[in-house]
Coordinates of C-alpha atoms in Angstrom, one line a residue:
X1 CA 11.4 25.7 16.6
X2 CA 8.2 25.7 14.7
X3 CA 7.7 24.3 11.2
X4 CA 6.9 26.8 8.8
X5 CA 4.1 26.1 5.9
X6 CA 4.5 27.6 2.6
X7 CA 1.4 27.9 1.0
X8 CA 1.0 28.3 -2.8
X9 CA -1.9 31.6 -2.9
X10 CA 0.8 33.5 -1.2
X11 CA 3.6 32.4 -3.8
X12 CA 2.8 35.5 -5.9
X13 CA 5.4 36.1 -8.7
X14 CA 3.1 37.5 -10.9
X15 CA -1.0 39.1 -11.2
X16 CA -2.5 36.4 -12.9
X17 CA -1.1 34.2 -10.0
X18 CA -4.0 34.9 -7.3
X19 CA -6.2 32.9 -9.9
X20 CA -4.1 29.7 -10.9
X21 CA -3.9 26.7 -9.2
X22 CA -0.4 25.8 -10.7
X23 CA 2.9 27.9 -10.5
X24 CA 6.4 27.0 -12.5
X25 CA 9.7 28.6 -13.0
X26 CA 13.5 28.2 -13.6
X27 CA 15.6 26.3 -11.1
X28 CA 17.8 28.7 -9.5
X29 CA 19.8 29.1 -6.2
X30 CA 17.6 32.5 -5.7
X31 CA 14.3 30.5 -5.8
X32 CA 15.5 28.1 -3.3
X33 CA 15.7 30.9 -0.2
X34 CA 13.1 29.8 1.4
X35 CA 13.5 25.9 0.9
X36 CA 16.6 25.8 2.6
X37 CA 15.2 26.0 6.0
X38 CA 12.8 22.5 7.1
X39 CA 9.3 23.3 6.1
X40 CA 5.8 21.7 4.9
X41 CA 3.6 22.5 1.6
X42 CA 0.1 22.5 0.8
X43 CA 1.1 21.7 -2.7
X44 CA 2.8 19.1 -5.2
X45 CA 6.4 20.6 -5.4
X46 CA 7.9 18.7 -8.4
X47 CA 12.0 19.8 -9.3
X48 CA 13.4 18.4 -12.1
X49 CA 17.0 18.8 -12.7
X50 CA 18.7 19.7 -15.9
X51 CA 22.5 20.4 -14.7
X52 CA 24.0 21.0 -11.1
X53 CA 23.2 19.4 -8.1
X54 CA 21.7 19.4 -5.2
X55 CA 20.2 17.8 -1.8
X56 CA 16.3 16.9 -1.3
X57 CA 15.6 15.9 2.5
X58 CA 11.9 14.5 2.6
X59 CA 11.2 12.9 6.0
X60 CA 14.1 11.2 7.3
X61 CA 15.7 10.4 3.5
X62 CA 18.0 12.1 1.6
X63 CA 18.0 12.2 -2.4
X64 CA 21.1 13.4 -4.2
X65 CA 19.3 14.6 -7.4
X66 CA 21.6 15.1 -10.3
X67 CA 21.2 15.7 -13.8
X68 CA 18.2 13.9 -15.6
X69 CA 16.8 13.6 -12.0
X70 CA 13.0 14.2 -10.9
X71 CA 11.7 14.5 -7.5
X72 CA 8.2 15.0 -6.3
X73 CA 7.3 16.4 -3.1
X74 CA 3.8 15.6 -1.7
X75 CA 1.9 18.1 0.7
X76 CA 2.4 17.6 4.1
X77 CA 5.6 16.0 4.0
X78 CA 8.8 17.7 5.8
X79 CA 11.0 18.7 3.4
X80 CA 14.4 21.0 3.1
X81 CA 16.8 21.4 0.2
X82 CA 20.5 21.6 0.9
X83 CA 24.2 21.8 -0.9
X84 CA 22.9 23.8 -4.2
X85 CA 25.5 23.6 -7.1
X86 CA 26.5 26.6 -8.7
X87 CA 25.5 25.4 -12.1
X88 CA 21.8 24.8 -11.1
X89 CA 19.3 24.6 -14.2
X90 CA 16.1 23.1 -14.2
X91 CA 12.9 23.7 -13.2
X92 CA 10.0 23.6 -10.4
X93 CA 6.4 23.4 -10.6
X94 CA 4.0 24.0 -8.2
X95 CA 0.8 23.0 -8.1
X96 CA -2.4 22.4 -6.0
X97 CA -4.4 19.1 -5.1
X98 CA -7.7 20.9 -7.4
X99 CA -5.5 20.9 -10.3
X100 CA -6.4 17.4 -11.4
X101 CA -10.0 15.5 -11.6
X102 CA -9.2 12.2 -13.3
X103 CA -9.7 9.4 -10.9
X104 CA -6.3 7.5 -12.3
X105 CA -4.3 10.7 -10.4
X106 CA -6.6 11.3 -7.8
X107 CA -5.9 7.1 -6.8
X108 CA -2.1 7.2 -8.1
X109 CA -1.1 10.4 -5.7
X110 CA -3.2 10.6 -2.8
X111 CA -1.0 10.9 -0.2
X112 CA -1.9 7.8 1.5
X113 CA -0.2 6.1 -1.7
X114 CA 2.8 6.0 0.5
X115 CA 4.4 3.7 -1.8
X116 CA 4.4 5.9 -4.8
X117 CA 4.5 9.3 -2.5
X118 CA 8.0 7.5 -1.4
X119 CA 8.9 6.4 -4.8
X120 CA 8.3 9.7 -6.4
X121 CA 10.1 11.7 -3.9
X122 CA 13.0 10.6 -6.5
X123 CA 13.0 9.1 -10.1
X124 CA 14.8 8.9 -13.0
X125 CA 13.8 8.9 -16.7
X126 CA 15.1 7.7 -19.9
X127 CA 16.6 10.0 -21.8
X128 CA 14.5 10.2 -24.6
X129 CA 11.4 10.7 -21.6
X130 CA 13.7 13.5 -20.3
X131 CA 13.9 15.2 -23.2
X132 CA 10.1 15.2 -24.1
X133 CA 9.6 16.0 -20.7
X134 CA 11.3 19.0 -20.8
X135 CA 9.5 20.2 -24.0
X136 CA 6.5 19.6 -22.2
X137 CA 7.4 21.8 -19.3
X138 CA 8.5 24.6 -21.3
X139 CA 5.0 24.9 -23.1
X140 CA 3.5 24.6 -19.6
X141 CA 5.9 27.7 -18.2
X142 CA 5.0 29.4 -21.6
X143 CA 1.0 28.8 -20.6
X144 CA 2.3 30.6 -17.2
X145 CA 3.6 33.0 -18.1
X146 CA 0.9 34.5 -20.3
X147 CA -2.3 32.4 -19.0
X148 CA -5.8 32.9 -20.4
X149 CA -8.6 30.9 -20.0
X150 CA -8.2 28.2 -22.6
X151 CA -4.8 28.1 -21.9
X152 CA -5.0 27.5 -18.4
X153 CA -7.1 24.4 -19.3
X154 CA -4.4 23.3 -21.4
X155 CA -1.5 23.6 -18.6
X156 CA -3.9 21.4 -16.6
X157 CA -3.5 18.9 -19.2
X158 CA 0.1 19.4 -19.8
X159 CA 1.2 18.9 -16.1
X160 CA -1.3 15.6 -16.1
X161 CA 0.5 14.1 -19.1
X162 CA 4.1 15.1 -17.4
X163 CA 3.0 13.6 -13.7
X164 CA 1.7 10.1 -16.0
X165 CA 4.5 9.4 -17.2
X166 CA 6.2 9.7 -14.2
X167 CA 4.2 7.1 -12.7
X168 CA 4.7 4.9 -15.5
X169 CA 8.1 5.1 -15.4
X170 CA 7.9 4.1 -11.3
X171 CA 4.8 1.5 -12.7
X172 CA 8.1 0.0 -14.8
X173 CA 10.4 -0.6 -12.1
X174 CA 8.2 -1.6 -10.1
X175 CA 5.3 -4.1 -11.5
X176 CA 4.3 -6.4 -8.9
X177 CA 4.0 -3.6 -6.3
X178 CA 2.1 -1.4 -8.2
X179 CA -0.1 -4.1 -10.1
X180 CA -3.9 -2.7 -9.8
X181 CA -5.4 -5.3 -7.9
X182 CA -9.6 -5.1 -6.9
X183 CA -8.8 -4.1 -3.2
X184 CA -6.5 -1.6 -3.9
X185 CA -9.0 1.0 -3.3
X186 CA -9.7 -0.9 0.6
X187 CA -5.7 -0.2 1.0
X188 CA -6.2 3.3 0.2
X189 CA -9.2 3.9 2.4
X190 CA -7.6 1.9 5.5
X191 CA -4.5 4.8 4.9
X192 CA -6.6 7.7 4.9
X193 CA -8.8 6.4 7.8
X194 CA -5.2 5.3 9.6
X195 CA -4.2 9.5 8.6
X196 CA -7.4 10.5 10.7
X197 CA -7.8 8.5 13.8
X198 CA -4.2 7.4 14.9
X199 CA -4.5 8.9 17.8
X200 CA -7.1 7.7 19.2
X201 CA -7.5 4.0 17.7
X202 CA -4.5 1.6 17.0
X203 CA -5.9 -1.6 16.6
X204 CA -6.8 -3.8 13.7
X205 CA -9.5 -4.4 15.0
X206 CA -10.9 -1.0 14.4
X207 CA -9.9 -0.6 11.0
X208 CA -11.2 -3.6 9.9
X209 CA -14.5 -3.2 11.3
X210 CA -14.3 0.6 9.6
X211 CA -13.8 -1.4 6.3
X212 CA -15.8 -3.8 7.1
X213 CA -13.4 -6.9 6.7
X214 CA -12.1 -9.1 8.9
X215 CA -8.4 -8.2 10.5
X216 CA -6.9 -11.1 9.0
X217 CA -8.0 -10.1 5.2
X218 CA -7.0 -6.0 6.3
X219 CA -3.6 -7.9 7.4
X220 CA -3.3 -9.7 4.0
X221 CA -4.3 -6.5 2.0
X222 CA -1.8 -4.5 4.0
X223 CA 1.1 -7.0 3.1
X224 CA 0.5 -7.2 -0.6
X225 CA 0.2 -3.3 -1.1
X226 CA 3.0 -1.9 1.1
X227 CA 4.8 -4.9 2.6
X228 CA 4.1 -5.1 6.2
X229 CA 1.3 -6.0 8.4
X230 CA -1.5 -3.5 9.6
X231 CA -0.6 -3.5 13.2
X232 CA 2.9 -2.1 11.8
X233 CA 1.4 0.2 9.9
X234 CA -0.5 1.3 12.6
X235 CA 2.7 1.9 14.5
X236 CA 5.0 3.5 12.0
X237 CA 2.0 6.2 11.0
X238 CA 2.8 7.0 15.1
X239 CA 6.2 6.6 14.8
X240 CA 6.0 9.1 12.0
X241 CA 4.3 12.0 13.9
X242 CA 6.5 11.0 17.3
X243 CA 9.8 12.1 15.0
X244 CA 8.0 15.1 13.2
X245 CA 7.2 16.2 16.5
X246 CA 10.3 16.1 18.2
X247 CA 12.2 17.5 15.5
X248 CA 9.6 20.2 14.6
X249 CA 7.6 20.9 17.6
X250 CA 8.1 22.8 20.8
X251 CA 6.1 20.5 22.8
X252 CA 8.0 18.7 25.7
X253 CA 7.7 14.9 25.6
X254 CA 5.2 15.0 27.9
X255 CA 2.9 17.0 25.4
X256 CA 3.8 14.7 22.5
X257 CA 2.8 11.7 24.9
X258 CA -0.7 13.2 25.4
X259 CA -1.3 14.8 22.1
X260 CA -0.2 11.5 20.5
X261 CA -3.0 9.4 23.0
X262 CA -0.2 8.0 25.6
X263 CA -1.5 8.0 29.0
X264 CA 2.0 8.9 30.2
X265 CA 5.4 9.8 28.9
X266 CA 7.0 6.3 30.2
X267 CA 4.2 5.3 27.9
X268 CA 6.0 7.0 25.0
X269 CA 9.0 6.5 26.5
X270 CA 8.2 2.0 26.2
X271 CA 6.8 2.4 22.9
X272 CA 10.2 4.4 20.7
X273 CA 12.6 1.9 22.7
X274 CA 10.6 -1.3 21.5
X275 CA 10.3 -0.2 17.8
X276 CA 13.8 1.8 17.8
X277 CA 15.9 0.6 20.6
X278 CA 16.6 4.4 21.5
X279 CA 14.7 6.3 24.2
X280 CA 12.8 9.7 23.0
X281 CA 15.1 12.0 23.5
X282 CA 18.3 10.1 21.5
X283 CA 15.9 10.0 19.0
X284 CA 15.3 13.4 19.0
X285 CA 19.6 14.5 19.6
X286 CA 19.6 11.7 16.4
X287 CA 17.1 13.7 14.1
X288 CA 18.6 17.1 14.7
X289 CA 22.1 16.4 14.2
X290 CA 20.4 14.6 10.5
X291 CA 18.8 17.5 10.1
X292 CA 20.5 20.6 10.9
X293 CA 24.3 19.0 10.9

């Protein structure tokens, strides 16, 4: 089964659609058609819930969103909605990557934030932050639904505001994790450079010398900003693609081996049953019955 990718140029709903970057509209079981089936985006999908209920799988987790409820969906990451209540209000807003300039967004949700990519995938807010929330999100649908050029500006700004306090609310619950410390940014370039060349490099040694650190301070760095060590980062970025690939790929486990830099399937085979105690393919029976039972 191949994964499909819904990109947001072809979600047309209206003319002025081919020229924004940003797309929102009411939270309704119609609108969900073609979320219901495991897919990625190549855009922020944010739904926020006003009444009903319903199920957000990202990855391997499950969110039961509920009234008052927010979830953010990063691009790239697999994703399905299931069990939509009848009484569904709310709303969803899509948007592109190119939407946003500031540096304190561009840091805060780069997708190798995993942290807050995780954290977001399901938050709540006060009341009071719900509330103004949702005033802010009906001007935005407002700006969409007659855009001009100064207004489009304006949305820009709107959906920034929305997204910040989001992160502050997370910022809140979480202090020590996401305290801005001076080698955040070394955190944030060892993920993108683990995103690229997992493959074909999985030692510390080669990350550190990319950062130009030594592996015990990438080690250290590593710990403080996401809790583990590098070498188990390392492995759970593989571990990652091993799962998206045998859920959402047609490739036999010999493909997956080579594609993934094995030198054999046994190889593969050794690596899932030391980090999961499960061979490859009970993984795979595993992530289907989570996913399509």
């Amino acid at each position: 089964m191949g994964l499909q990718k819904l990109e947001i140029k072809k979600n047309i709903q209206k003319e002025e659609d081919k020229n924004l970057s940003f797309r929102i509209f009411d939270l309704d079981r119609e609108k969900l058609g073609e979320y219901l089936q495991p897919h990625k985006k190549d855009h922020f999908c944010i739904i926020v819930m006003e009444t009903g209920h319903l199920e957000v799988h990202i990855e391997e987790k499950t969110h039961h969103l509920k009234p008052g409820k927010i979830s953010v969906i990063f691009p790239e990451q697999v994703q399905f909605i299931s069990n939509p209540g009848e009484d569904l209000k709310g709303k969803i807003i899509l948007f592109e990557e190119i939407l946003f300039c500031s540096d304190i967004l561009k840091n805060e949700l780069s997708t190798y934030n995993v942290n807050l990519s995780t954290q977001l995938n399901c938050t709540i807010l006060s009341p009071k932050d719900f509330e103004r929330s949702k005033n802010l999100l009906e001007i935005i649908q407002d700006i969409y639904m007659n855009p001009s050029l100064i207004k489009k500006e304006q949305a820009r700004f709107y959906i920034k505001i929305f997204l910040l306090g989001l992160i502050e609310s997370i910022h809140g619950l979480h202090p020590v994790l996401y305290k801005e410390t001076t080698d955040k940014p070394l955190y944030v370039r060892f993920k993108k450079y683990l995103n690229q060349h997992y493959k074909e490099q999985r030692t510390v040694q080669y990350y550190a010398e990319k950062l130009a650190i030594t592996p015990k301070k990438l080690n250290s760095i590593t710990k403080k900003h996401c809790g583990e060590t590098a070498i188990h980062a390392i492995h759970n970025r593989i571990l990652m693609e091993i799962k998206r690939q045998l859920l959402f790929s047609d490739l036999t486990h010999k493909e997956i081996a080579f594609d993934l830099g094995f030198n054999s399937p046994s190889a593969l085979n050794k690596f899932v049953k030391s980090k999961l105690k499960e061979t490859p393919t009970e993984l795979q029976q595993e992530l289907a019955q989570m996913y399509n039972g």
